mmCIF file of C-alpha atoms in Angstrom:
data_model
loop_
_atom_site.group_PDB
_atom_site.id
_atom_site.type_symbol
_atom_site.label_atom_id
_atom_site.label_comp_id
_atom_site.label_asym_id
_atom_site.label_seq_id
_atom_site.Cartn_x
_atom_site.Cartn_y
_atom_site.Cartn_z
ATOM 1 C CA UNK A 14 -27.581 25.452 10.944
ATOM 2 C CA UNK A 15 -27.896 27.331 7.507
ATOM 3 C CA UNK A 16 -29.696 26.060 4.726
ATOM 4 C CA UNK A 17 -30.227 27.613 1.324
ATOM 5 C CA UNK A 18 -33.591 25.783 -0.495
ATOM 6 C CA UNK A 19 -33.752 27.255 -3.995
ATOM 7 C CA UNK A 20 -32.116 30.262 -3.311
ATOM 8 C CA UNK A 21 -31.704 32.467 -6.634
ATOM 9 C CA UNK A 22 -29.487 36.063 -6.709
ATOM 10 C CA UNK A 23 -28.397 37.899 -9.384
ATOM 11 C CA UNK A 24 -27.647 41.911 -10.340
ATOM 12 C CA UNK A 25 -27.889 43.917 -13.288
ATOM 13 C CA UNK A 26 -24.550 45.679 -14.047
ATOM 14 C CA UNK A 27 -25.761 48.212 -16.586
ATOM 15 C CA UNK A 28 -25.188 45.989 -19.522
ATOM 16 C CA UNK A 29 -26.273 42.448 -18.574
ATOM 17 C CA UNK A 30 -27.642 40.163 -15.734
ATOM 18 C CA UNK A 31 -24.761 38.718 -13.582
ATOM 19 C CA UNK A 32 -26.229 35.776 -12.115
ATOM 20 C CA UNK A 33 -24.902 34.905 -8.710
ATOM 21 C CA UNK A 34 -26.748 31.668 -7.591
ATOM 22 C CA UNK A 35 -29.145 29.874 -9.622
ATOM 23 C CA UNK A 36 -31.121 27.695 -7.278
ATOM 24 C CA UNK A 37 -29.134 26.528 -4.974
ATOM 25 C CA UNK A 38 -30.470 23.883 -2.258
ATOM 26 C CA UNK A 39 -27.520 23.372 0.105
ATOM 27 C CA UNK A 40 -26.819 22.996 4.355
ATOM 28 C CA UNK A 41 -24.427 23.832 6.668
ATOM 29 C CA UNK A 42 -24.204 21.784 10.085
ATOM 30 C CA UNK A 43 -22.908 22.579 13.129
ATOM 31 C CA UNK A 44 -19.779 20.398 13.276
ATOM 32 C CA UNK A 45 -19.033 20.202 9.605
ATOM 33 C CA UNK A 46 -16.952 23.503 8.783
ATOM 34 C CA UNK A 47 -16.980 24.396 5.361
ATOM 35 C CA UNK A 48 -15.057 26.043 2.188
ATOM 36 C CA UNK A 49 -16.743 27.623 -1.117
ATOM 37 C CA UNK A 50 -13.851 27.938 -4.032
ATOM 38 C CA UNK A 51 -14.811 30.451 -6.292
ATOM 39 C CA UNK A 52 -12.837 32.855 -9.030
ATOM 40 C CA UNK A 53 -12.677 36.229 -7.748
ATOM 41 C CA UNK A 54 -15.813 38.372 -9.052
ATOM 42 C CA UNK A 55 -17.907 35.573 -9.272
ATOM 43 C CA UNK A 56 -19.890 36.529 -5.706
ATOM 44 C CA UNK A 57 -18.050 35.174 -2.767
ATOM 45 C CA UNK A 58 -19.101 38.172 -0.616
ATOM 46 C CA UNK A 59 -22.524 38.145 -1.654
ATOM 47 C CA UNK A 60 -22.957 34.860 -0.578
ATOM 48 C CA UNK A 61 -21.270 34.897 2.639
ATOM 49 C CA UNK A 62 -23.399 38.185 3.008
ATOM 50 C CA UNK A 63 -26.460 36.575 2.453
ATOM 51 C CA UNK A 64 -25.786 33.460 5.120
ATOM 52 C CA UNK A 65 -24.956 36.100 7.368
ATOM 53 C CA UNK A 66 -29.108 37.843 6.679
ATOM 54 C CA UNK A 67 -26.962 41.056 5.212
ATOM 55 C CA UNK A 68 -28.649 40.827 1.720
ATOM 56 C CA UNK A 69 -31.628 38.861 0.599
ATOM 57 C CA UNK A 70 -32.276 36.389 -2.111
ATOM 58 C CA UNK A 71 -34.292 37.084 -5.405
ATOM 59 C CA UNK A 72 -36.226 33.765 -5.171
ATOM 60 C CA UNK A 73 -35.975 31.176 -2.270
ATOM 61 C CA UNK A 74 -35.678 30.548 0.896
ATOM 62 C CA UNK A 75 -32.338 30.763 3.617
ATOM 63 C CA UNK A 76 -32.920 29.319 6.827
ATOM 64 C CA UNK A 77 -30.968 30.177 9.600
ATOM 65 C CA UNK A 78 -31.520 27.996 13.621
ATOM 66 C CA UNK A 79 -28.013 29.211 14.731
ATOM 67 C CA UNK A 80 -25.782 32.286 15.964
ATOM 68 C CA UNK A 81 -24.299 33.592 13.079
ATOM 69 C CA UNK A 82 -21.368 35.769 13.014
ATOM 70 C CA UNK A 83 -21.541 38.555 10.846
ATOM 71 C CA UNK A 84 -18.761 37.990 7.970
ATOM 72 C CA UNK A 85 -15.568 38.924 9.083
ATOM 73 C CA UNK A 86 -14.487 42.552 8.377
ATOM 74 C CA UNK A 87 -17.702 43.701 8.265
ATOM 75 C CA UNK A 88 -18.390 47.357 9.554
ATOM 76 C CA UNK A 89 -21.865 47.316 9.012
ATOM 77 C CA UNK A 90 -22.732 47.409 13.000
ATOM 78 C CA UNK A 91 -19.097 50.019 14.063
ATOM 79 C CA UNK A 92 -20.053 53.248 14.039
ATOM 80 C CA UNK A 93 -17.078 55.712 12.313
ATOM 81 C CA UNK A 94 -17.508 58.654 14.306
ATOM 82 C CA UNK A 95 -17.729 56.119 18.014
ATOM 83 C CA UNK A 96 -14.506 55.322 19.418
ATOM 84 C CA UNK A 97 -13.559 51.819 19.616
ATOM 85 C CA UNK A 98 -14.420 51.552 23.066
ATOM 86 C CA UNK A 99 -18.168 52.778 22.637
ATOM 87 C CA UNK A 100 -18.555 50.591 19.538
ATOM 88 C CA UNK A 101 -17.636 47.143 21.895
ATOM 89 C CA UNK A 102 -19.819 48.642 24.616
ATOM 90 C CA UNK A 103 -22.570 49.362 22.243
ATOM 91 C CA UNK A 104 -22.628 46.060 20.548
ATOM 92 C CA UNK A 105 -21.893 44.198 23.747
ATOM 93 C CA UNK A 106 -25.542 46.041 25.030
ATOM 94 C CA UNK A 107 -26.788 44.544 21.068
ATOM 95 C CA UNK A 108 -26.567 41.144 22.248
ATOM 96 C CA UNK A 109 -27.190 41.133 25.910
ATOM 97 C CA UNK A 110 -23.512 40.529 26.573
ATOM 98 C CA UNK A 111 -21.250 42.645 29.299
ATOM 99 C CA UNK A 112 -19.743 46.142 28.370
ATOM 100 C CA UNK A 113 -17.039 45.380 30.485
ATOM 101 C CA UNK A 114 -15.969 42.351 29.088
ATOM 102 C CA UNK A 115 -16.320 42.988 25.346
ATOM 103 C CA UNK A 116 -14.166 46.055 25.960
ATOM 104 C CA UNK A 117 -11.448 44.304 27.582
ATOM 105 C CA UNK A 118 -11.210 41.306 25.140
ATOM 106 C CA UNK A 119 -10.871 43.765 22.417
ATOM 107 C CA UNK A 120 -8.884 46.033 24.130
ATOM 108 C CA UNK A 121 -6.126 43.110 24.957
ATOM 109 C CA UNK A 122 -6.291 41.497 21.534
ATOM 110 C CA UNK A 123 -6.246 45.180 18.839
ATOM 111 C CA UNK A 124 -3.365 46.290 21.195
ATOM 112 C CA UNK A 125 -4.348 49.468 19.745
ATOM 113 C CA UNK A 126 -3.176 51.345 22.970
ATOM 114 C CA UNK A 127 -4.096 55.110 23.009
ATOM 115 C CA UNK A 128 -6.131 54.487 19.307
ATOM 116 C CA UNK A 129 -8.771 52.746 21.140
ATOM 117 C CA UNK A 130 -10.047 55.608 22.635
ATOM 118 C CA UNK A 131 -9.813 57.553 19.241
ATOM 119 C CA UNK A 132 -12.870 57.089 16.933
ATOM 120 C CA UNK A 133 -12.732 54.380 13.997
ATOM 121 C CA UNK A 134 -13.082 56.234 10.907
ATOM 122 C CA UNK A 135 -9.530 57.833 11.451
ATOM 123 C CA UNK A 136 -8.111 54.416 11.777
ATOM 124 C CA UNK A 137 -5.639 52.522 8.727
ATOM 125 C CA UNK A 138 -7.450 49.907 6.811
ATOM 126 C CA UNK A 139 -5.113 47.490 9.453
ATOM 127 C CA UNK A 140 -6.177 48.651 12.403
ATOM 128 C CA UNK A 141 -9.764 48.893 11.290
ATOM 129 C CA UNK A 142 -9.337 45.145 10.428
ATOM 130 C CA UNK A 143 -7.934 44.442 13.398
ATOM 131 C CA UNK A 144 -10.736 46.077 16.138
ATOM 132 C CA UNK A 145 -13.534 43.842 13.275
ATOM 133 C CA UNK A 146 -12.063 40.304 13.816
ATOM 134 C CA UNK A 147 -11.506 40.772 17.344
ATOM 135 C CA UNK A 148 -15.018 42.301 18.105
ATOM 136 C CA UNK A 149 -16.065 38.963 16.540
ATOM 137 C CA UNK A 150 -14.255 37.000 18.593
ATOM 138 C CA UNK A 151 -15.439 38.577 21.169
ATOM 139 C CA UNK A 152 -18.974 37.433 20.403
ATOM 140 C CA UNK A 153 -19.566 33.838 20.846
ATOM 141 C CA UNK A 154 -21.377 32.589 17.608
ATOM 142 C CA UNK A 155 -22.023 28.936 16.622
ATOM 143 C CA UNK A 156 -21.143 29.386 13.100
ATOM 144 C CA UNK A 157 -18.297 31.934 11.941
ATOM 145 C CA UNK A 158 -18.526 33.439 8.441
ATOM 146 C CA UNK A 159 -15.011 34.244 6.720
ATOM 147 C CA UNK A 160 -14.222 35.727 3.490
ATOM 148 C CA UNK A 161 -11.002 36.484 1.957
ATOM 149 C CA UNK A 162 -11.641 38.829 0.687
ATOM 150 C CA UNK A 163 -11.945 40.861 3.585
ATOM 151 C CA UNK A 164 -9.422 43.305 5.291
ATOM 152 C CA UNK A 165 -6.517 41.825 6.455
ATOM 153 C CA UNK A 166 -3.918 42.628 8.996
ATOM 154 C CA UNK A 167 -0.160 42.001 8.650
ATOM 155 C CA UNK A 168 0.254 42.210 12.183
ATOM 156 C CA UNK A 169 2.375 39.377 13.174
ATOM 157 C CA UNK A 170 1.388 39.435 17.150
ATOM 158 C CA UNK A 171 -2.341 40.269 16.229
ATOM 159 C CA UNK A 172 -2.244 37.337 13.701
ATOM 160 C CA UNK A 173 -0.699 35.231 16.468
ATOM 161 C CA UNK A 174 -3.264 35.851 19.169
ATOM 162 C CA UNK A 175 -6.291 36.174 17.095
ATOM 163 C CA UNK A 176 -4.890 32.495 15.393
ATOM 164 C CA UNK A 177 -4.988 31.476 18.771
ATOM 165 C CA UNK A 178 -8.382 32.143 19.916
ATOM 166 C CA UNK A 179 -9.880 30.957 16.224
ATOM 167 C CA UNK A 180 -8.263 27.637 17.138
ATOM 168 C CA UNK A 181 -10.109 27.288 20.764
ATOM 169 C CA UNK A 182 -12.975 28.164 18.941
ATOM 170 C CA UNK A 183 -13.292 25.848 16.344
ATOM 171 C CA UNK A 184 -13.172 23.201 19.199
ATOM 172 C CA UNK A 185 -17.335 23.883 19.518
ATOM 173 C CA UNK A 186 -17.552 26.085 16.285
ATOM 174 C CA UNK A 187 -17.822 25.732 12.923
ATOM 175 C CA UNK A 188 -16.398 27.855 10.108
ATOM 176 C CA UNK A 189 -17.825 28.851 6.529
ATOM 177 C CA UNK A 190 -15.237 30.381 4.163
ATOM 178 C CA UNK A 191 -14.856 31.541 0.803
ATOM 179 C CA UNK A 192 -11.896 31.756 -0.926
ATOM 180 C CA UNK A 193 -10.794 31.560 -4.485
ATOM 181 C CA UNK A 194 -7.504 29.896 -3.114
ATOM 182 C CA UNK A 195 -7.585 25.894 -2.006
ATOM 183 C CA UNK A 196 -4.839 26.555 0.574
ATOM 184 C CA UNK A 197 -6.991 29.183 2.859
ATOM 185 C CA UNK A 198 -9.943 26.167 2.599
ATOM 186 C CA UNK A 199 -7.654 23.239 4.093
ATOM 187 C CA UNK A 200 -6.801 25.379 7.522
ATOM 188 C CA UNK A 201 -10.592 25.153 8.381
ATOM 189 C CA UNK A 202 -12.649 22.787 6.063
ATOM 190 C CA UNK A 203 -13.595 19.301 6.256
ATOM 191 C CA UNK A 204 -15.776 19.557 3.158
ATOM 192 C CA UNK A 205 -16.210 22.262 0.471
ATOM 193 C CA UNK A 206 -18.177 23.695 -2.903
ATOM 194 C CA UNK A 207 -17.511 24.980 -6.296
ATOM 195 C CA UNK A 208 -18.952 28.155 -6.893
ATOM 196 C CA UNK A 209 -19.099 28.455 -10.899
ATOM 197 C CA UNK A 210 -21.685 30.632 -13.027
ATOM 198 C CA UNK A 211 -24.086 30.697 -10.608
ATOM 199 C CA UNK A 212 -24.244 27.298 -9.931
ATOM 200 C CA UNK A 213 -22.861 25.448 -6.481
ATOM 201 C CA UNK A 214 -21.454 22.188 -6.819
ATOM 202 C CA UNK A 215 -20.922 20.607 -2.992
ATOM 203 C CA UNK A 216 -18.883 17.850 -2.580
ATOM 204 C CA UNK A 217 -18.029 15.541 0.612
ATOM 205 C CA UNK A 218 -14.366 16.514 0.646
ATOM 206 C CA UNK A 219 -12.163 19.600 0.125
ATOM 207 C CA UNK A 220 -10.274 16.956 -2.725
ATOM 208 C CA UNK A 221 -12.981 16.805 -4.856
ATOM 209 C CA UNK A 222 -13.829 20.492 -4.688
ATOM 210 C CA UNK A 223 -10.273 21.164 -5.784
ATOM 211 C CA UNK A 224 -10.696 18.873 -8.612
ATOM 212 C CA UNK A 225 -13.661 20.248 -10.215
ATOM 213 C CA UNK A 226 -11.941 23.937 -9.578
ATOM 214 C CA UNK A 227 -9.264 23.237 -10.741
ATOM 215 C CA UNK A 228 -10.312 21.378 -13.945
ATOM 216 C CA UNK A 229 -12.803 24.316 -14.551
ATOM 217 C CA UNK A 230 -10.539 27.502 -13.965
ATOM 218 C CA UNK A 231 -7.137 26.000 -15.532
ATOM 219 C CA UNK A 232 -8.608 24.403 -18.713
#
């Protein structure tokens, strides 16, 4: 479970206060994937980053009684100069999980073949995207934290196998996403929010999420 009571963020961007959420009281249940539609630049990674403990509110409180994936693309916790194969080892020792495994998983899903062995910062945005999502499949969380506007990869067989194990996955996990795109939501959601001036409308279905969007961002 995650749940936001009164949770408050904003920045100052040199000229004015961007406010980000304005007390926002909301939950996320195991069981009950969800999807956040909000413009782009309104603070979809910020708030994905801050379910995921990676920044911390201004006011309020975020509770947090589950495994949590880090957001996906993250590179906070790969090491540039490590290859890919002492990243999954190291993070494998993180969270008490075997070396041997980790590396394998990863190994057979990148399909990076002699790159694997070559350290991450000289890989293509791609392939750097590709070691991230499968290193997070490779961790079993109970709640997996997606934004789109991550790194991709355009890798069809990547996209095929990683699809795959996403879909076994969400059999006992559940899935928060942001996206300023309806479509991405209805692959994983079976309710949503509207993320709009710092405020976060949540709603029992994705339909009347994408109502209130759409009225708000079209008119």
């Amino acid at each position: 479970m995650i749940e936001f009571r009164n949770v408050s963020k904003s920045f100052w961007t040199g000229t004015q206060r961007k406010v980000i959420l304005d007390r926002a009281s909301f939950r996320v249940e195991l069981g009950n994937s969800i999807g956040i539609l909000a413009p782009n630049g309104t603070g979809k990674t910020t708030l994905i980053n801050m379910m995921a403990g990676l920044e911390k509110p201004d006011e309020g409180e975020i509770l947090r009684t589950s495994r949590i994936s880090f957001p996906l693309g993250f590179m906070g916790g790969v090491v540039p100069k490590h290859t890919a194969m002492e990243n999954c080892r190291y993070i494998a020792r993180l969270y008490s999980l075997d070396p041997d495994y980790i590396e394998a998983f990863c190994r057979y899903l990148c399909d990076l073949e002699e790159y694997f062995d070559m350290p991450v910062g000289t890989y293509s945005q791609g392939m750097r995207a590709r070691f991230t999502f499968a290193l997070m499949l490779a961790l079993d969380f109970d709640i997996y934290l997606i934004d789109e506007g991550m790194p991709a990869t355009t890798d069809v067989e990547f996209n095929r196998k990683a699809g795959s194990i996403l879909k076994d996955r969400l059999q006992h996990a559940t899935i928060v996403v942001v996206s300023h795109q309806a479509d991405t939501l209805e692959k994983f959601c079976n309710s949503a929010g509207v993320l709009l001036n710092g405020q976060l409308h949540m709603f029992d279905t994705l339909e009347e999420a994408k109502t209130l969007y759409d009225y708000e961002t079209k008119s």
